[in-house]
Short mmCIF file of C-alpha atoms in Angstrom, two decimals:
data_model
loop_
_atom_site.label_atom_id
_atom_site.label_comp_id
_atom_site.label_asym_id
_atom_site.label_seq_id
_atom_site.Cartn_x
_atom_site.Cartn_y
_atom_site.Cartn_z
CA MET A 1 82.33 92.30 26.12
CA ARG A 2 81.52 93.32 29.64
CA PHE A 3 77.91 92.27 29.15
CA GLU A 4 78.94 88.91 27.68
CA THR A 5 81.18 88.18 30.69
CA ILE A 6 78.38 88.91 33.11
CA ALA A 7 75.90 86.89 31.10
CA ARG A 8 78.06 83.78 31.34
CA GLY A 9 78.18 83.95 35.13
CA THR A 10 76.00 81.88 37.40
CA CYS A 11 73.06 83.40 39.16
CA SER A 12 71.14 82.34 42.19
CA ILE A 13 68.15 84.06 43.69
CA GLY A 14 68.03 83.94 47.46
CA ALA A 15 65.23 82.68 49.60
CA THR A 16 63.79 86.19 49.73
CA GLY A 17 63.28 86.09 45.98
CA GLU A 18 65.46 89.16 45.40
CA GLN A 19 67.82 89.37 42.42
CA SER A 20 71.51 89.81 42.99
CA ALA A 21 73.14 93.13 42.10
CA TRP A 22 74.83 91.74 38.99
CA GLU A 23 71.56 90.24 37.73
CA ILE A 24 69.86 93.62 38.06
CA ARG A 25 72.75 95.23 36.18
CA ARG A 26 72.47 92.57 33.48
CA THR A 27 68.74 93.24 33.02
CA GLU A 28 69.23 96.99 32.87
CA HIS A 29 72.06 96.62 30.35
CA LYS A 30 69.95 94.31 28.17
CA GLN A 31 67.12 96.87 28.18
CA VAL A 32 69.52 99.55 26.97
CA MET A 33 70.82 97.23 24.25
CA ASP A 34 67.25 96.37 23.17
CA HIS A 35 66.34 100.07 23.02
CA ASP A 36 69.42 100.83 20.94
CA SER A 37 68.58 97.90 18.65
CA VAL A 38 65.08 99.26 18.00
CA ASP A 39 66.44 102.73 17.26
CA ALA A 40 69.05 101.31 14.89
CA GLU A 41 66.44 99.20 13.11
CA LEU A 42 64.17 102.20 12.60
CA ALA A 43 66.99 104.46 11.45
CA SER A 44 68.23 101.96 8.85
CA TYR A 45 64.84 101.14 7.32
CA ARG A 46 64.23 102.65 3.86
CA PRO A 47 60.94 101.57 2.25
CA LEU A 48 60.27 101.73 -1.49
CA LEU A 49 58.14 104.85 -1.22
CA GLY A 50 58.44 108.37 -2.50
CA ALA A 51 60.48 110.61 -0.22
CA THR A 52 57.53 112.92 0.46
CA VAL A 53 55.22 110.06 1.42
CA TRP A 54 57.81 108.46 3.69
CA GLU A 55 58.59 111.72 5.47
CA THR A 56 54.87 112.17 6.11
CA ILE A 57 54.18 108.72 7.54
CA ARG A 58 57.56 108.01 9.16
CA PRO A 59 56.83 109.65 12.57
CA PHE A 60 53.69 107.53 12.97
CA VAL A 61 55.42 104.32 11.86
CA HIS A 62 58.46 104.89 14.08
CA ALA A 63 56.40 105.81 17.13
CA THR A 64 54.15 102.77 16.72
CA VAL A 65 56.94 100.23 16.21
CA ALA A 66 59.15 101.70 18.94
CA GLY A 67 56.29 101.91 21.42
CA ARG A 68 54.54 98.62 20.69
CA CYS A 69 57.09 96.23 19.18
CA GLY A 70 60.16 96.68 21.37
CA GLU A 71 59.82 93.17 22.84
CA TYR A 72 59.52 91.49 19.44
CA SER A 73 62.34 89.41 18.03
CA LEU A 74 64.49 91.11 15.41
CA GLY A 75 62.77 89.29 12.55
CA LYS A 76 59.26 89.93 13.82
CA ARG A 77 60.05 93.58 14.53
CA ARG A 78 61.32 93.98 10.98
CA MET A 79 58.12 92.47 9.65
CA ALA A 80 56.07 94.76 11.91
CA LEU A 81 57.96 97.73 10.48
CA ILE A 82 57.19 96.63 6.92
CA ARG A 83 53.50 95.97 7.64
CA MET A 84 53.02 99.23 9.55
CA THR A 85 54.66 101.19 6.74
CA ALA A 86 52.30 99.67 4.17
CA PHE A 87 49.28 100.30 6.41
CA ALA A 88 50.32 103.92 7.05
CA ALA A 89 50.97 104.53 3.34
CA TRP A 90 47.47 103.21 2.58
CA LEU A 91 45.94 105.51 5.21
CA HIS A 92 47.87 108.45 3.77
CA ALA A 93 46.85 107.67 0.19
CA THR A 94 43.17 107.07 0.94
CA GLY A 95 42.73 109.72 3.62
CA TYR A 96 40.53 107.40 5.68
CA ALA A 97 42.04 108.43 9.03
CA GLN A 98 44.61 110.62 10.69
CA LEU A 99 48.01 109.06 11.34
CA ASN A 100 47.71 108.65 15.09
CA GLU A 101 46.83 106.07 17.75
CA GLN A 102 43.16 106.10 16.73
CA ALA A 103 44.09 104.60 13.36
CA LEU A 104 45.02 101.36 15.15
CA ASN A 105 41.46 100.12 15.45
CA PRO A 106 39.78 96.92 14.24
CA ASP A 107 37.49 98.60 11.73
CA LEU A 108 40.26 100.31 9.78
CA ILE A 109 42.49 97.25 9.96
CA ASP A 110 39.66 95.12 8.57
CA TYR A 111 39.02 97.71 5.86
CA TYR A 112 42.70 97.51 4.92
CA TRP A 113 42.50 93.72 5.03
CA HIS A 114 39.64 93.72 2.50
CA HIS A 115 41.71 95.96 0.25
CA ARG A 116 44.76 93.71 0.55
CA ARG A 117 42.72 90.62 -0.34
CA THR A 118 42.38 92.09 -3.84
CA VAL A 119 46.15 92.60 -4.15
CA VAL A 120 47.83 89.63 -2.44
CA THR A 121 46.87 86.05 -1.63
CA GLU A 122 44.22 85.38 0.99
CA GLN A 123 46.80 83.77 3.28
CA THR A 124 49.16 86.75 3.07
CA ALA A 125 46.32 89.17 3.75
CA LYS A 126 45.32 87.16 6.83
CA GLN A 127 48.89 87.19 8.13
CA GLU A 128 49.10 90.95 7.66
CA ARG A 129 45.79 91.43 9.46
CA LYS A 130 46.89 89.21 12.36
CA LEU A 131 50.14 91.14 12.85
CA LEU A 132 48.47 94.56 12.62
CA ARG A 133 45.89 93.51 15.20
CA ALA A 134 48.67 92.26 17.47
CA ILE A 135 50.48 95.59 17.14
CA ALA A 136 47.21 97.36 17.94
CA GLY A 137 46.84 95.25 21.09
CA ILE A 138 43.66 93.48 20.00
CA ALA A 139 43.51 90.07 21.64
CA PRO A 140 42.65 87.41 19.01
CA THR A 141 40.15 85.68 21.30
CA ILE A 142 38.01 88.79 21.79
CA GLU A 143 38.70 90.87 18.70
CA ARG A 144 35.34 90.10 17.10
CA ASN A 145 33.44 91.19 20.22
CA LEU A 146 34.97 94.66 20.45
CA PRO A 147 32.61 97.61 19.90
CA ALA A 148 32.82 99.43 16.60
CA SER A 149 35.51 102.07 16.42
CA ARG A 150 34.62 105.75 16.54
CA SER A 151 37.90 106.93 15.06
CA GLU A 152 37.73 109.98 12.86
CA VAL A 153 37.73 109.48 9.10
CA LYS A 154 38.64 112.39 6.88
CA ALA A 155 35.50 114.10 5.68
CA PRO A 156 34.55 114.16 2.00
CA TYR A 157 35.31 117.35 0.14
CA SER A 158 32.74 120.13 0.25
CA GLU A 159 31.10 121.64 -2.82
CA SER A 160 33.25 124.76 -2.50
CA GLU A 161 36.44 122.67 -2.33
CA LEU A 162 35.45 120.75 -5.45
CA ARG A 163 34.74 124.02 -7.28
CA ASP A 164 38.17 125.30 -6.26
CA PHE A 165 39.80 122.11 -7.54
CA ARG A 166 37.98 122.39 -10.87
CA ARG A 167 39.05 126.03 -11.24
CA TRP A 168 42.65 125.15 -10.34
CA ALA A 169 42.76 122.31 -12.87
CA ARG A 170 41.43 124.41 -15.73
CA TRP A 171 43.87 127.26 -15.15
CA LEU A 172 47.08 125.23 -14.92
CA ARG A 173 49.49 126.66 -17.47
CA ILE A 174 51.36 123.47 -18.40
CA PRO A 175 49.14 121.25 -20.62
CA GLY A 176 50.44 118.01 -19.07
CA HIS A 177 49.68 119.22 -15.55
CA ARG A 178 46.23 120.38 -16.63
CA ARG A 179 45.52 116.99 -18.23
CA ASP A 180 46.66 115.10 -15.11
CA ALA A 181 44.60 117.29 -12.79
CA LEU A 182 41.44 116.84 -14.87
CA ALA A 183 42.00 113.08 -15.02
CA LEU A 184 42.43 112.92 -11.24
CA LEU A 185 39.21 114.84 -10.62
CA ALA A 186 37.08 113.24 -13.33
CA LEU A 187 38.03 109.65 -12.51
CA CYS A 188 38.35 109.79 -8.71
CA ALA A 189 35.64 112.34 -7.83
CA GLY A 190 33.47 111.51 -10.85
CA CYS A 191 33.85 107.73 -11.02
CA GLY A 192 35.18 106.74 -7.58
CA LEU A 193 38.45 105.21 -8.78
CA SER A 194 41.32 104.62 -6.38
CA ALA A 195 44.78 106.03 -7.00
CA GLY A 196 46.06 102.66 -8.21
CA GLU A 197 43.16 102.27 -10.65
CA LEU A 198 43.63 105.80 -11.98
CA MET A 199 47.24 104.99 -12.91
CA HIS A 200 46.16 102.30 -15.41
CA VAL A 201 43.31 104.05 -17.25
CA ARG A 202 43.83 104.61 -20.97
CA ARG A 203 41.72 106.88 -23.15
CA SER A 204 40.19 103.84 -24.83
CA HIS A 205 38.84 102.80 -21.42
CA ILE A 206 36.60 105.90 -21.36
CA ILE A 207 33.54 104.76 -23.26
CA GLN A 208 29.98 105.70 -24.10
CA LEU A 209 27.46 103.61 -22.16
CA THR A 210 24.00 102.45 -23.21
CA ASP A 211 22.45 105.75 -22.08
CA GLN A 212 24.82 107.57 -24.48
CA LYS A 213 26.72 109.10 -21.56
CA LEU A 214 30.33 108.50 -20.59
CA GLY A 215 31.78 106.01 -18.16
CA VAL A 216 35.10 104.27 -17.56
CA THR A 217 36.12 100.63 -17.71
CA VAL A 218 38.44 99.70 -14.83
CA THR A 219 40.89 96.96 -15.81
CA VAL A 220 42.87 96.37 -12.59
CA ARG A 221 42.08 95.22 -9.03
CA ALA A 222 38.31 94.89 -9.45
CA PRO A 223 37.42 95.09 -13.19
CA ARG A 224 34.14 96.93 -13.75
CA THR A 225 32.48 99.75 -15.67
CA VAL A 226 31.47 102.90 -13.81
CA PRO A 227 29.34 105.78 -15.15
CA VAL A 228 30.66 109.26 -14.41
CA LEU A 229 28.67 111.65 -12.24
CA GLN A 230 27.06 114.28 -14.42
CA ALA A 231 28.97 117.06 -12.67
CA TRP A 232 32.25 115.63 -14.01
CA ALA A 233 31.07 114.49 -17.45
CA ASP A 234 32.59 117.49 -19.23
CA ALA A 235 35.97 116.94 -17.55
CA LEU A 236 35.95 113.25 -18.48
CA ALA A 237 35.13 114.16 -22.09
CA GLN A 238 38.23 116.36 -22.19
CA VAL A 239 40.35 113.59 -20.67
CA ARG A 240 39.11 111.24 -23.40
CA GLU A 241 40.50 113.40 -26.22
CA GLY A 242 43.76 112.15 -27.74
CA GLU A 243 45.53 108.92 -28.62
CA PRO A 244 43.22 106.04 -27.57
CA GLU A 245 45.91 103.79 -26.08
CA GLU A 246 47.73 106.53 -24.17
CA LEU A 247 47.48 106.56 -20.38
CA VAL A 248 45.34 109.46 -19.20
CA PHE A 249 47.45 110.24 -16.12
CA SER A 250 51.16 111.04 -16.32
CA PRO A 251 51.66 109.04 -19.54
CA GLY A 252 55.36 109.85 -19.73
CA SER A 253 56.25 108.33 -16.35
CA ARG A 254 58.20 105.09 -16.36
CA THR A 255 56.81 103.99 -13.00
CA ARG A 256 53.20 103.97 -11.85
CA ASN A 257 53.09 104.99 -8.19
CA GLY A 258 52.00 107.75 -5.83
CA ASN A 259 54.85 110.08 -6.75
CA GLN A 260 52.92 111.29 -9.79
CA LEU A 261 49.96 112.17 -7.56
CA VAL A 262 52.24 114.28 -5.39
CA ASN A 263 53.74 116.01 -8.42
CA VAL A 264 50.39 117.10 -9.84
CA MET A 265 49.53 118.91 -6.59
CA ARG A 266 52.66 121.04 -6.45
CA ASP A 267 50.95 123.96 -8.17
CA ILE A 268 47.93 124.14 -5.89
CA HIS A 269 47.89 126.61 -3.03
CA GLY A 270 46.03 126.44 0.27
CA GLU A 271 45.54 123.71 2.84
CA SER A 272 42.99 121.66 0.88
CA LYS A 273 44.48 119.52 -1.87
CA PRO A 274 42.80 116.94 -4.13
CA ILE A 275 43.84 113.53 -2.78
CA ALA A 276 42.70 110.51 -4.79
CA GLY A 277 41.47 108.52 -1.79
CA ARG A 278 39.50 111.41 -0.39
CA LEU A 279 37.98 112.15 -3.80
CA ARG A 280 36.84 108.51 -3.89
CA THR A 281 35.42 108.92 -0.38
CA THR A 282 33.48 111.96 -1.64
CA TRP A 283 32.06 109.89 -4.50
CA LEU A 284 31.05 107.07 -2.15
CA THR A 285 29.46 109.43 0.38
CA ARG A 286 27.41 111.15 -2.31
CA HIS A 287 26.02 107.84 -3.46
CA LEU A 288 25.14 106.89 0.11
CA ALA A 289 23.43 110.26 0.62
CA ALA A 290 21.50 109.81 -2.63
CA GLY A 291 20.28 106.38 -1.53
CA THR A 292 22.07 104.32 -4.18
CA ARG A 293 21.33 100.68 -3.40
CA LEU A 294 24.26 98.74 -1.98
CA ASP A 295 23.88 95.92 -4.49
CA ILE A 296 24.52 98.57 -7.17
CA LEU A 297 27.09 100.69 -5.34
CA LEU A 298 29.39 97.92 -4.06
CA PRO A 299 30.27 96.43 -7.47
CA ALA A 300 30.55 99.92 -8.98
CA ALA A 301 33.05 100.81 -6.24
CA GLY A 302 34.95 97.52 -6.57
CA LEU A 303 34.03 96.49 -3.02
CA LYS A 304 33.14 92.99 -1.86
CA ASP A 305 31.04 93.98 1.15
CA ALA A 306 29.68 97.02 2.98
CA ILE A 307 32.03 96.95 5.99
CA SER A 308 34.27 99.55 4.37
CA LEU A 309 31.36 101.98 4.07
CA ALA A 310 30.66 102.09 7.81
CA PRO A 311 33.21 104.86 8.57
CA LEU A 312 31.53 107.09 5.98
CA VAL A 313 28.11 107.14 7.64
CA GLN A 314 29.23 109.78 10.14
CA HIS A 315 29.74 112.20 7.24
CA LEU A 316 26.21 111.98 5.86
CA ALA A 317 24.20 115.16 6.31
CA PRO A 318 21.82 114.84 9.28
CA VAL A 319 18.09 114.77 8.58
CA GLY A 320 15.31 116.13 10.74
CA PRO A 321 13.06 113.87 12.83
CA GLU A 322 10.11 114.17 10.43
CA ALA A 323 12.25 113.29 7.42
CA ALA A 324 13.69 110.35 9.35
CA LEU A 325 10.20 109.09 10.17
CA ALA A 326 9.15 109.44 6.54
CA GLN A 327 12.10 107.37 5.40
CA LEU A 328 11.46 104.69 8.01
CA ARG A 329 7.86 104.52 6.81
CA LEU A 330 9.21 104.08 3.27
CA GLY A 331 7.74 107.38 2.21
CA GLY A 332 4.25 106.74 3.61
CA ASP A 333 2.15 109.30 5.46
CA LEU A 334 3.27 110.17 9.01
#
């Protein structure tokens, strides 16, 4: 009430340009109210995410919205909170970057935009991209001229980590957990599927291809058929066994979301855990290292263009100068 009384008063700024004492007090009081409003908005927001996922991404989301969106209107700030939560959840699920300031860069936002174009309408995806870039402080008039980001992307899994995951999956005591773990590894590390695609694979989707080896038919997001890497062929064969129309991952779950992925990792010890997005990154990086042509790799990965592969280049094993020369000469004599 006190603030409302002051706000209705008249104000005049003297010839010196200085504000009166009550105007200064009004401004300071409004800043406090705005700060309290942001805190209240953040505290009351409850996204439709698993509790574990939200607790993981919440500090990043809150810090970003509080630090960058305090001057937004209530409606726009709410929308920023929703968009930042979705972006952070995607980063967490895919493992493409750490949840910090470096994640707010044009490359990752564009990568996310390309993903969203396969899920929502083109117009909605553009609106999300525009707001995320505004939150990141990227001016629309110069955003295309900014240098490429050098933000860190989570590295693909090493051979030893993959061996540990395989050993862990095979020794799980509960059959359902063992089945889910093998499906996660065979389809994400062996076929490059995303978490969302994994959730919709049925045993009948695992098929024998023209070379008499196994592959999987993806039916959601970007329908395609992907052959399994030979290292994971035996695991995929085990996943295939059973009722043809049964889902291969967590078939008894009523909902299909990331909570099941969290549940399957409860029995694994150590810091390294098999995350679907990072397993897909490992699959992509291996194909890049092997020299798989982009016109073959992109459709197999369900990607529309190569922009999303740029962050993975830093994780390719370095080659010596002579090997580099040989490649640039297309294998000819030095």
